Short mmCIF file of C-alpha atoms in Angstrom, two decimals:
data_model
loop_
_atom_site.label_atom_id
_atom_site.label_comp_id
_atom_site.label_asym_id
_atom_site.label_seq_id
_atom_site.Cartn_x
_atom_site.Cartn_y
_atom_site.Cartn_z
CA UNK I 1 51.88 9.08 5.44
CA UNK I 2 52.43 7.93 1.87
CA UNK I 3 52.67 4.03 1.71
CA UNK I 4 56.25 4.81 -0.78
CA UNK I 5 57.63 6.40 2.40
CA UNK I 6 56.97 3.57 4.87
CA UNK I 7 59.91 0.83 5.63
CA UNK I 8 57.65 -1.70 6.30
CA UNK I 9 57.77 -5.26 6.47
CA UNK I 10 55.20 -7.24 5.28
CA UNK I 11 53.28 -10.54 6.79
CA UNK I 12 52.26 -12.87 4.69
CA UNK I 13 48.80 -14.28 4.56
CA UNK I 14 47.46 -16.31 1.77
CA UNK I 15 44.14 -17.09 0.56
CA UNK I 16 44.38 -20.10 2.92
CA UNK I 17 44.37 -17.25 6.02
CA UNK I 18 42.15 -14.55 5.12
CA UNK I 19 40.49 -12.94 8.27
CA UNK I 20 37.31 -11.63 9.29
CA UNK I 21 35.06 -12.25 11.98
CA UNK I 22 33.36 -14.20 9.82
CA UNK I 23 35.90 -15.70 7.38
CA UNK I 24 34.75 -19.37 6.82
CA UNK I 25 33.86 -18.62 3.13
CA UNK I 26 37.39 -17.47 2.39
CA UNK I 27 38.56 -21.26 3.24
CA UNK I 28 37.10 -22.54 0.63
CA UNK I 29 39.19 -20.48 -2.20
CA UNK I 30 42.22 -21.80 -3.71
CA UNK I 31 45.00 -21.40 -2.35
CA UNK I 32 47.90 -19.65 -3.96
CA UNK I 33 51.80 -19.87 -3.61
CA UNK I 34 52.99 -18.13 -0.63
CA UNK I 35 55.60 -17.62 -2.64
CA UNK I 36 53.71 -14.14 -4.12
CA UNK I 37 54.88 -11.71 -1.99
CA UNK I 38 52.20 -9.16 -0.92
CA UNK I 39 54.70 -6.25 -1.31
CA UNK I 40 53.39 -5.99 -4.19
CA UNK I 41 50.13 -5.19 -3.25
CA UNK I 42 51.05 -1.81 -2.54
CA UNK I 43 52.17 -1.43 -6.25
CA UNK I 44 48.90 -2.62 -7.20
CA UNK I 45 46.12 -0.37 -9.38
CA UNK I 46 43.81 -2.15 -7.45
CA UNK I 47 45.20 -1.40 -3.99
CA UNK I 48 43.82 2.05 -2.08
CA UNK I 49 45.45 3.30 0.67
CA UNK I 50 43.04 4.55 3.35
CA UNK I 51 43.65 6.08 6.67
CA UNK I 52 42.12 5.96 10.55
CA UNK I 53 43.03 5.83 13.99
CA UNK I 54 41.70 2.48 14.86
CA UNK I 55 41.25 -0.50 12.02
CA UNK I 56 39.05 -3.33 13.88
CA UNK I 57 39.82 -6.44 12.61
CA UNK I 58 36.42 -8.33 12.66
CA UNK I 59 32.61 -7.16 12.71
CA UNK I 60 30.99 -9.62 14.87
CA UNK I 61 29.48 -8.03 17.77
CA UNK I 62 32.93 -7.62 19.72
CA UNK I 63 34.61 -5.66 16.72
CA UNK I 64 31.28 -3.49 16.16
CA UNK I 65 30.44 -2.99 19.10
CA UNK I 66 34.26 -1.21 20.05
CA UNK I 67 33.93 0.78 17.14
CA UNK I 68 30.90 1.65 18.80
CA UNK I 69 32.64 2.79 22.33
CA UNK I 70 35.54 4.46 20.56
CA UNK I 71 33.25 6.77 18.34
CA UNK I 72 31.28 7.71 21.32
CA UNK I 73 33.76 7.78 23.50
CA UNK I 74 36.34 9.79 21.49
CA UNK I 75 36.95 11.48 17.99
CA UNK I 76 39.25 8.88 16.35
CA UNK I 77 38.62 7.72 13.16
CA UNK I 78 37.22 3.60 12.48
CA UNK I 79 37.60 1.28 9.67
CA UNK I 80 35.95 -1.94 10.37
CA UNK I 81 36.91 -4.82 7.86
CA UNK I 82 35.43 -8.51 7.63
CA UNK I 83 35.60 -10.97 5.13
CA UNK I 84 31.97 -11.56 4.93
CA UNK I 85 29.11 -9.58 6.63
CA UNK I 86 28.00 -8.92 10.59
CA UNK I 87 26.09 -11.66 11.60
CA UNK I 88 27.33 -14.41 9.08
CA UNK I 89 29.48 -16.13 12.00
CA UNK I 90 28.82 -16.67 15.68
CA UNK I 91 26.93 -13.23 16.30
CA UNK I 92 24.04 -14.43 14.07
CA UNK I 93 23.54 -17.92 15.10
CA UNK I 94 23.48 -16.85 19.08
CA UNK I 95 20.14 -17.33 21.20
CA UNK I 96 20.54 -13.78 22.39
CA UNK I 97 20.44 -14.20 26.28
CA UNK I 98 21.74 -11.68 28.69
CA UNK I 99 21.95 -13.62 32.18
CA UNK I 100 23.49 -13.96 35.21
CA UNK I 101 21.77 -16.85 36.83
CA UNK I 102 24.78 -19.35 35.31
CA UNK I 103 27.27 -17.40 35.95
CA UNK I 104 29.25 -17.69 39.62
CA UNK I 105 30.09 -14.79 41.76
CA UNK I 106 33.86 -14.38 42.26
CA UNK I 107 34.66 -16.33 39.52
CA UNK I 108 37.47 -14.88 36.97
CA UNK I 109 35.02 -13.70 34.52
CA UNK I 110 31.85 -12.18 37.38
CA UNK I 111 33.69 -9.12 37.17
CA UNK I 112 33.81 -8.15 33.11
CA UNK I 113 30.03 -9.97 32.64
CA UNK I 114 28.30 -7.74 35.89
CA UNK I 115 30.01 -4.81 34.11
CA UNK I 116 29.00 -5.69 30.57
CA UNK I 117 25.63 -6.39 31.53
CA UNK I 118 25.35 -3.09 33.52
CA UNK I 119 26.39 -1.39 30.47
CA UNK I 120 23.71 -3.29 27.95
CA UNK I 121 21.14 -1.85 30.32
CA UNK I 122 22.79 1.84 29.66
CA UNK I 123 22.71 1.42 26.02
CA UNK I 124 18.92 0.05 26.26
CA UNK I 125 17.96 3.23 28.58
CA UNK I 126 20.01 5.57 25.45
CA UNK I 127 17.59 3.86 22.98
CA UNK I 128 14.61 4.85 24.89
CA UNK I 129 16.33 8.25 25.65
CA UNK I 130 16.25 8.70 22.12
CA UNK I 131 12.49 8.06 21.82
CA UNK I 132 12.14 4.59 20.47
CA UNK I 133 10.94 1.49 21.94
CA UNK I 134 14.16 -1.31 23.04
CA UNK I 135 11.67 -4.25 22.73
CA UNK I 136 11.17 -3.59 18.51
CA UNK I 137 15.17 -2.08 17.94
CA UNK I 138 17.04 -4.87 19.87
CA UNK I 139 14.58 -7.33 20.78
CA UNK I 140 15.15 -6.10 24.37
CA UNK I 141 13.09 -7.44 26.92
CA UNK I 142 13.62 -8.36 30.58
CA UNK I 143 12.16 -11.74 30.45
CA UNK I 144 14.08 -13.74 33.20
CA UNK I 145 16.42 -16.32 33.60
CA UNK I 146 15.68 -19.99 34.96
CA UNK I 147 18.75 -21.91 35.93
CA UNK I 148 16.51 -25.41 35.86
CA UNK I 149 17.39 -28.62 37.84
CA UNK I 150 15.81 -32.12 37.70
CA UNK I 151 16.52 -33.95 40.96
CA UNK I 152 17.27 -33.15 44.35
CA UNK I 153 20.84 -32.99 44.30
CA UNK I 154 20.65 -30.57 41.68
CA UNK I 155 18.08 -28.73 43.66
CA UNK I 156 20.65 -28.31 46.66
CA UNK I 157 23.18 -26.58 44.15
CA UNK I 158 20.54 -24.43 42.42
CA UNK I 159 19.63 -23.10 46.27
CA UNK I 160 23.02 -22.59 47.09
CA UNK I 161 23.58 -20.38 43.89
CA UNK I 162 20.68 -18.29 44.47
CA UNK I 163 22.21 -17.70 48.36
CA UNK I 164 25.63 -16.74 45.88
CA UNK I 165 23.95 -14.76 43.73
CA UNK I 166 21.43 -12.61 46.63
CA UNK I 167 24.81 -12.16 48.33
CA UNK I 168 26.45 -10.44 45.59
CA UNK I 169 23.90 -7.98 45.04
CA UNK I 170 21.13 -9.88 43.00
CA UNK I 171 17.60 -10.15 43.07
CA UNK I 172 17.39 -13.67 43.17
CA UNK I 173 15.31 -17.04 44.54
CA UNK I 174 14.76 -20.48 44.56
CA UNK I 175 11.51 -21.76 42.70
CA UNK I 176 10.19 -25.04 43.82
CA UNK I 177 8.53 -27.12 40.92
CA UNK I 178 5.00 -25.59 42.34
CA UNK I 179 6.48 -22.23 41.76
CA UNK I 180 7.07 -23.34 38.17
CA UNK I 181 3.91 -24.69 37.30
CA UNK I 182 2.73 -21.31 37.72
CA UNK I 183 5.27 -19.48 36.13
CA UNK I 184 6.30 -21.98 32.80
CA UNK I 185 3.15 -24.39 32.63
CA UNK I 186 4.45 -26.15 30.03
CA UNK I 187 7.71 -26.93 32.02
CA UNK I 188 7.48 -30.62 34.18
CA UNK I 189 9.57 -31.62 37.10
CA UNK I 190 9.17 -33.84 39.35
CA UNK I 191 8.46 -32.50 42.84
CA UNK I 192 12.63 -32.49 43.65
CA UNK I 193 13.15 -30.44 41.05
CA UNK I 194 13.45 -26.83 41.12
CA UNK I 195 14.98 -23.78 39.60
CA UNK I 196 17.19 -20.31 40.63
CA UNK I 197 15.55 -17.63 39.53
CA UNK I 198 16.72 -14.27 38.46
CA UNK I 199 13.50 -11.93 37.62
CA UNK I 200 16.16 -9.32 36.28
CA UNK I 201 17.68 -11.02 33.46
CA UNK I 202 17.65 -9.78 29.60
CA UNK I 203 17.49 -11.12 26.22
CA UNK I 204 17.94 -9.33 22.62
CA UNK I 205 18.14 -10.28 19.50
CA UNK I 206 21.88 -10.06 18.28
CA UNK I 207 20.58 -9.18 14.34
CA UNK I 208 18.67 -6.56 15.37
CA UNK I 209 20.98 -5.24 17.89
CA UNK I 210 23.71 -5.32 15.49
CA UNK I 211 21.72 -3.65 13.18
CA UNK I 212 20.83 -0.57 15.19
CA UNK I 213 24.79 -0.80 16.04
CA UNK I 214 25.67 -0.15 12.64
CA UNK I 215 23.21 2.45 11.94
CA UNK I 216 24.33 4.47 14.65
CA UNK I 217 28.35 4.00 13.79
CA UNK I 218 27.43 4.99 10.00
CA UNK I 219 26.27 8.24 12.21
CA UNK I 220 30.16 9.12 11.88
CA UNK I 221 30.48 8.65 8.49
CA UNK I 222 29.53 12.26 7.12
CA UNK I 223 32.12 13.66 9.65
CA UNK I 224 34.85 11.06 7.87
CA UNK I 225 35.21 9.03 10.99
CA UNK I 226 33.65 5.86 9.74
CA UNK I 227 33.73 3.38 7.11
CA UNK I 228 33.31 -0.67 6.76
CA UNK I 229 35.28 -2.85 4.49
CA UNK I 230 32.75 -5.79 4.19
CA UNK I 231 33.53 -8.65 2.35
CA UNK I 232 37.39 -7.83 2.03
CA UNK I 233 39.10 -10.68 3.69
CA UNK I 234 42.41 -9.18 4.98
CA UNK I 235 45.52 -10.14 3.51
CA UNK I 236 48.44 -9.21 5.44
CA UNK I 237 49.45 -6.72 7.89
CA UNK I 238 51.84 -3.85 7.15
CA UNK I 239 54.56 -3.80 10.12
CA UNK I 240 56.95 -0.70 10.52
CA UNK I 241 60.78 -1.82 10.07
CA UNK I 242 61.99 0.52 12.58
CA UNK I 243 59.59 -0.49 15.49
CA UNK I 244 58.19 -3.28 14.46
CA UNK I 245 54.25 -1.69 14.91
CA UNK I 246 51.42 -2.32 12.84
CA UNK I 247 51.02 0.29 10.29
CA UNK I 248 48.28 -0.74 8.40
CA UNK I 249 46.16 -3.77 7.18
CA UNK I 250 46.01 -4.87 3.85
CA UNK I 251 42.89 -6.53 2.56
CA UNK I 252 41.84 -7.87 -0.96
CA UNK I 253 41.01 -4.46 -2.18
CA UNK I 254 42.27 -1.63 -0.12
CA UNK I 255 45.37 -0.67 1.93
CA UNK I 256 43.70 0.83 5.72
CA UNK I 257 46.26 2.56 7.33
CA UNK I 258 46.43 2.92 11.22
CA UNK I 259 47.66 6.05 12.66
CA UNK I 260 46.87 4.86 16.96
CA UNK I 261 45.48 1.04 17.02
CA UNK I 262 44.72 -1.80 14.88
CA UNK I 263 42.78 -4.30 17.00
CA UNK I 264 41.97 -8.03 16.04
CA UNK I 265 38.41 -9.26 17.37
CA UNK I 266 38.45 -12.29 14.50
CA UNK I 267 36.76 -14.88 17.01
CA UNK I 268 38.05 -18.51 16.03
CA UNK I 269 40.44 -17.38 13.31
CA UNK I 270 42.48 -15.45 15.68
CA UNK I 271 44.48 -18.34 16.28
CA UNK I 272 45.78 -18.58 12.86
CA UNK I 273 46.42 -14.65 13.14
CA UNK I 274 48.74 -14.72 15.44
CA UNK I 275 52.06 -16.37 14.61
CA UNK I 276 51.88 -14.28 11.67
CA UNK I 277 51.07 -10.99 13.83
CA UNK I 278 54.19 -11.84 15.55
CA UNK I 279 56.78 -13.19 12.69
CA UNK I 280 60.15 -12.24 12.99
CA UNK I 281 59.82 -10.59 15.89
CA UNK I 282 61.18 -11.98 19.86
CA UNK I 283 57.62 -12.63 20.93
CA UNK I 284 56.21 -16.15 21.73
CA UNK I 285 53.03 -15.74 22.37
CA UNK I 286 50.34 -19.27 22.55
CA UNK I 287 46.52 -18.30 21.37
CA UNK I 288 45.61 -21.88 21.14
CA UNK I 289 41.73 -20.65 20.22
CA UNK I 290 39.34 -23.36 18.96
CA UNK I 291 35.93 -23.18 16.48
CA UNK I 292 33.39 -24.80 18.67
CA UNK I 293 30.30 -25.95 16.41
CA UNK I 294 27.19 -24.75 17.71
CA UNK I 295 23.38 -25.76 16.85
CA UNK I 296 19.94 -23.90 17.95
CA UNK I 297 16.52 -24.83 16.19
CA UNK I 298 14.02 -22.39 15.90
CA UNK I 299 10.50 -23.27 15.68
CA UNK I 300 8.81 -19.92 13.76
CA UNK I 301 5.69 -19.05 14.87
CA UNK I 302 5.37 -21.81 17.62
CA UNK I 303 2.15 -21.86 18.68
CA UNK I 304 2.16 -24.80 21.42
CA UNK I 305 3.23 -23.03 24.34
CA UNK I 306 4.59 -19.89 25.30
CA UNK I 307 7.46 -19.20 27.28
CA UNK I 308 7.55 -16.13 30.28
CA UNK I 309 11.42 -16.52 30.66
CA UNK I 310 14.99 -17.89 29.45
CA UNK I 311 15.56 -21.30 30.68
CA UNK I 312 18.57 -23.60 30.48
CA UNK I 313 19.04 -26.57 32.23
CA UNK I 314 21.47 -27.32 35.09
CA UNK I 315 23.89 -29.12 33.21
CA UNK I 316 24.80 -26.37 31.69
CA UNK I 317 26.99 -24.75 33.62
CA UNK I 318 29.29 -27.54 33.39
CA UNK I 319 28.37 -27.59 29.33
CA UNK I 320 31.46 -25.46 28.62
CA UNK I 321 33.76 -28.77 29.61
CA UNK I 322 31.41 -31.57 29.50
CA UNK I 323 31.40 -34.62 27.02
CA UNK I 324 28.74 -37.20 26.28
CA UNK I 325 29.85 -40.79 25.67
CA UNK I 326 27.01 -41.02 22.91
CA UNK I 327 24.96 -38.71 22.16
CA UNK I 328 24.03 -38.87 18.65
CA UNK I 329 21.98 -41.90 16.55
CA UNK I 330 23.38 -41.65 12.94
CA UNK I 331 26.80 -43.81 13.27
CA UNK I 332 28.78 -41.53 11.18
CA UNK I 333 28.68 -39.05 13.94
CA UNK I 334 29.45 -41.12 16.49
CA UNK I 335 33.30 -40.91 16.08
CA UNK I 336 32.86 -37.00 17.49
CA UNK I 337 30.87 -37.97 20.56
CA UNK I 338 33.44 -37.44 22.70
CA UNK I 339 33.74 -34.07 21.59
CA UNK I 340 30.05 -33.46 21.40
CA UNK I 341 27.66 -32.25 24.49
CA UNK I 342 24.34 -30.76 24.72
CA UNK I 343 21.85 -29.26 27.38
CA UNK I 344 18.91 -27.74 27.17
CA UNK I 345 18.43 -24.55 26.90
CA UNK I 346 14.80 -22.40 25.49
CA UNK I 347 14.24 -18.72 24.66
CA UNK I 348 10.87 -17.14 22.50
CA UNK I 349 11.95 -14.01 20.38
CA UNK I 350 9.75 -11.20 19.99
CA UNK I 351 7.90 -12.53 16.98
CA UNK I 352 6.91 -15.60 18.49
CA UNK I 353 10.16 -18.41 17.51
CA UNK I 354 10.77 -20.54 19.63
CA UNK I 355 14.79 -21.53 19.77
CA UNK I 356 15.79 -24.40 21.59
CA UNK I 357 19.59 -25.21 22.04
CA UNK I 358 22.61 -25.83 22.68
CA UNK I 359 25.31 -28.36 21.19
CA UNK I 360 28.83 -28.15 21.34
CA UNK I 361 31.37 -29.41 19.22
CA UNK I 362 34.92 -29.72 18.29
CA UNK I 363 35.51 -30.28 14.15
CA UNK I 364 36.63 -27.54 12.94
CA UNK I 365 35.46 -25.11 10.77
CA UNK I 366 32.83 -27.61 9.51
CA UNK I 367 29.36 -25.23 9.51
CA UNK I 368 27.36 -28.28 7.82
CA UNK I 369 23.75 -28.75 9.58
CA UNK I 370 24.43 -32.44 11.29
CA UNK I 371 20.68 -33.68 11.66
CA UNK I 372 21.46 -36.22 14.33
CA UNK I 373 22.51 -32.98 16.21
CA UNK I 374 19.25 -31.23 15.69
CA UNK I 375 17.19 -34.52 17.09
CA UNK I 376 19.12 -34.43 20.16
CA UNK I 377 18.13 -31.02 20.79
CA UNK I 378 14.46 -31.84 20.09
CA UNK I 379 14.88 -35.11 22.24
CA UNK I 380 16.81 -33.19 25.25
CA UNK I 381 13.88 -30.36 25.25
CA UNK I 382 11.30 -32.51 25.72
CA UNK I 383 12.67 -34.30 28.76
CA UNK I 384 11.85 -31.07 30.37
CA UNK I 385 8.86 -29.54 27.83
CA UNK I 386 6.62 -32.99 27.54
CA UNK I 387 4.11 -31.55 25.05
CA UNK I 388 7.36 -31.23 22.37
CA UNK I 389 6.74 -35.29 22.23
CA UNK I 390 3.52 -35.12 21.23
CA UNK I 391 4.88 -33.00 18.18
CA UNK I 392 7.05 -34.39 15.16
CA UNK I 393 9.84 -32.57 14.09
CA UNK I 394 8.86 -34.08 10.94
CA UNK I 395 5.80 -31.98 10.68
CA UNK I 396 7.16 -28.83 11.48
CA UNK I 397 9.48 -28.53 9.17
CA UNK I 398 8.78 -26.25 6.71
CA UNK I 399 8.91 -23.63 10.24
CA UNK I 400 12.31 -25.06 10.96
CA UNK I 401 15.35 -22.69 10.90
CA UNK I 402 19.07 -24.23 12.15
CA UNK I 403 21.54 -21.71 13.42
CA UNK I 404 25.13 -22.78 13.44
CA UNK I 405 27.99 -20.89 14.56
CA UNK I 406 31.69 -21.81 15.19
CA UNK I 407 32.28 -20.07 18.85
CA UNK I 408 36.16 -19.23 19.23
CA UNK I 409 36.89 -21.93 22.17
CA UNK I 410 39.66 -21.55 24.99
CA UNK I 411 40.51 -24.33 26.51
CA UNK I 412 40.96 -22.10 30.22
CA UNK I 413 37.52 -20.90 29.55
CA UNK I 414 39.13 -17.19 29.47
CA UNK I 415 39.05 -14.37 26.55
CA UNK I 416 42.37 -12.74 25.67
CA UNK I 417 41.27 -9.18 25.85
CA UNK I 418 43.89 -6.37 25.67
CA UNK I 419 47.41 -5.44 23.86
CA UNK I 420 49.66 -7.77 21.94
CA UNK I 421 53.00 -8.35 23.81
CA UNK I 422 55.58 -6.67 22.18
CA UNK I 423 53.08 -4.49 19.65
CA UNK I 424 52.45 -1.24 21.46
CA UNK I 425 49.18 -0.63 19.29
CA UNK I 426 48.13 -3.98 18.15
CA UNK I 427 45.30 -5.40 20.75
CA UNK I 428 43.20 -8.04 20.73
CA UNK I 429 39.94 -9.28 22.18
CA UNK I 430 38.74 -12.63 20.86
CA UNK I 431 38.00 -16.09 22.72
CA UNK I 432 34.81 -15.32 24.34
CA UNK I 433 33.33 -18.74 23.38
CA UNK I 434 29.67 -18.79 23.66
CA UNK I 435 29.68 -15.30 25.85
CA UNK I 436 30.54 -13.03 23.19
CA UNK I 437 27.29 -10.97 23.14
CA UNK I 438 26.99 -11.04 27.23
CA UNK I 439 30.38 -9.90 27.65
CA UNK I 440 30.22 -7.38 24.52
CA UNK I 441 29.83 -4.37 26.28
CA UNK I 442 32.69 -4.83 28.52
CA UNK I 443 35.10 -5.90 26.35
CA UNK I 444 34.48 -3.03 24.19
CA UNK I 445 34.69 -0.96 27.03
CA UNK I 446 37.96 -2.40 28.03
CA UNK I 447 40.12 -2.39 25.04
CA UNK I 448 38.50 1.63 24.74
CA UNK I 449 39.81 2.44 27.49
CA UNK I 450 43.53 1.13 26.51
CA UNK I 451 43.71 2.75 23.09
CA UNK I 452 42.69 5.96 24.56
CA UNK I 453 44.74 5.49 28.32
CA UNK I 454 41.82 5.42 30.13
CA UNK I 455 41.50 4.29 33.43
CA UNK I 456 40.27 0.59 33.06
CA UNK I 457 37.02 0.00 34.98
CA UNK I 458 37.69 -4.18 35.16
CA UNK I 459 40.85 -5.38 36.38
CA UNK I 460 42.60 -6.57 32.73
CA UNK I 461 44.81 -9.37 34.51
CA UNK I 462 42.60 -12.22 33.53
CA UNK I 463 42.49 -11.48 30.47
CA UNK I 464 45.97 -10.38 29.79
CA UNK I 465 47.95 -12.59 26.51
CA UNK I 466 50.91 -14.51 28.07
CA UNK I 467 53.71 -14.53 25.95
#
């Protein structure tokens, strides 16, 4: 439909709101009056209307990854628009893990992250179907997960998991710090310690999995049912006067026009989406999502030990909600302590990196590297690898590589996934935190399955938006 025939209404987003998945570079332009009215975009020489079935909103791996399901899974049209590039945001600085050995059976999310993980190991199988090799296209390797404890309370908890875990249908055991010396040499307990143990767990690596992604959605473009807007930071959203739908999304450059869906997956900055998703109309709807820093070091080419599995420590199960009192040396940063906490947790890529984590933070969209940060990781890693202290981080600099991501925080621990209350094709699925690329998959899956009326495979009710 021509965009001179639409009775729209248009919602306002200034430079100050651009959206993407990964949008923090669009923060940092001026911002204009809000005053200029983005009617007038549609006017504009520059402005070229486009149209699809489904415009995604976002192209970290939750937007690409339903584009993904609905071009297999259907033959509707895609546009996928970002402000930046896959990868620039949370995607790219994740440590890649697939597990299930900190996750808690029965618990509101057990249901979406057995699914999603069931469905990673389908789309692994598909790329060996196809006659190449998992391990060099996603980094895909079953490597284990460690769920590590220090003392003997922490041993009791670890053994009553695994009895959780074995009783919900996984291969799963206890590992006594014997066990371990045999299985992670460089890893030292004392003899209290111990560690659950699930032999079946995955990693990838989210750049190269993304990549193969994209190649494979790009598969659609010859037919005309595929096309990204990269760095096109969206600009406003085109709502229909008579029924108040989404008609199309209007970025810095073009005008992508949605004939079934338009679905936001913007991660942090889906927060400051919303109220203008929903202006002038009755709907009150609370998506009080949060950018939660996030730091890994990787060690290239680490050469000191090698690691047979994922660990993490403990701790961080409770690492979601936990706070440190101090945690940090450089007194600047102390003033964020209490919004600050970090556990341990270790992963080796396929080319030999070690990348220790995690910290978590509340400031904002601040992406700066914080160095007192990066020494706590080092510090917390070698409380459980001992041979890291004989090493200075000093030295190994020039093989040092910080990640940091903002992950899009809830403060209930839960994703939104599904439609906007009051939009009939406006959905969202953001707020996965740090479980974006575990629960992937199923989240795709999910919000597939409402565009097209599909019977849903996870019950949605968790995940519903309350308005």
């Amino acid at each position: 439909m021509a965009a001179a025939m639409i009775s729209h209404n248009l919602l306002n987003l200034n430079n100050h709101n651009r959206f993407g998945s990964s949008s923090f570079s669009c923060f940092k332009s001026k911002r204009r009056s809000s005053s200029i009215a983005i009617v007038s975009a549609l006017k504009s020489s520059s402005s070229s209307p486009h149209s699809y079935d489904v415009v995604i909103v976002g192209a970290g791996i939750i937007g690409l990854t339903i584009a993904h399901k609905v071009l297999v899974e259907s033959d509707l049209s895609v546009a996928v628009v970002d402000a930046a590039v896959p990868c620039a945001g949370a995607t790219g600085a994740g440590q890649g893990y697939i597990w299930m050995v900190h996750k808690t059976p029965g618990s509101p999310k057990w249901e979406l992250a057995t699914r999603s993980r069931h469905l990673w190991e389908e789309f692994a199988n598909t790329v060996t179907g196809q006659g190449l090799d998992p391990l060099h296209v996603l980094g895909w390797k079953k490597t284990g997960s460690l769920l590590v404890g220090k003392t003997a309370e922490e041993s009791v908890v670890l053994k009553q998991r695994v009895d959780e875990l074995s009783k919900a249908g996984f291969k799963a055991e206890f590992l006594s710090s014997t066990d371990l010396m045999v299985r992670e040499p460089a890893l030292a307990l004392d003899k209290e310690g111990g560690a659950a143990f699930l032999p079946n767990d995955y990693q990838l690596d989210a750049r190269q999995t993304v990549d193969y992604i994209e190649k494979v959605n790009r598969q659609y473009a010859n037919a005309g049912r595929y096309r990204e807007y990269y760095h096109e930071p969206v600009e406003g959203l085109l709502r229909s006067g008579s029924s108040g739908e989404i008609r199309a999304v209007q970025t810095s450059k073009n005008t992508l026009f949605s004939k079934k869906a338009v679905v936001i997956a913007t991660g942090c900055w889906t927060g400051s989406l919303m109220p203008n998703l929903l202006r002038d109309s009755e709907v009150e709807l609370s998506f009080p999502v949060k950018p939660r820093k996030g730091h890994l070091l990787v060690i290239e080419n680490f050469n000191s030990f090698k690691l047979n599995h994922g660990l993490m420590e403990a701790g961080y199960v409770g690492h979601q909600d936990a706070t440190l009192e101090t945690i940090v040396s450089d007194p600047v940063s102390v003033n964020h302590a209490e919004s600050t906490s970090i556990s341990m947790t270790a992963t080796m890529d396929t080319m030999g990196n070690l990348i220790l984590g995690s910290s978590r933070q509340l400031l904002g969209f601040n992406t700066e590297v914080d160095e007192s940060i990066i020494n706590c990781i080092w510090e917390r890693a070698g409380v459980f690898f001992p041979c890291l202290r004989e090493l200075s981080l000093k030295s190994l600099s020039e093989r040092q590589n910080v990640r940091v991501g903002l992950r899009p925080y809830m403060p209930d621990g839960m994703p939104v996934i599904g439609p906007v209350p009051g939009l009939s094709n406006a959905f969202v699925a953001a707020g996965h935190e740090g479980e974006g690329l575990t629960l992937a998959m199923g989240t795709a899956e999910m919000i597939t399955d409402m565009v097209l009326g599909n019977r849903l495979k996870v019950d949605h009710k968790p995940y519903d938006a309350q308005s």
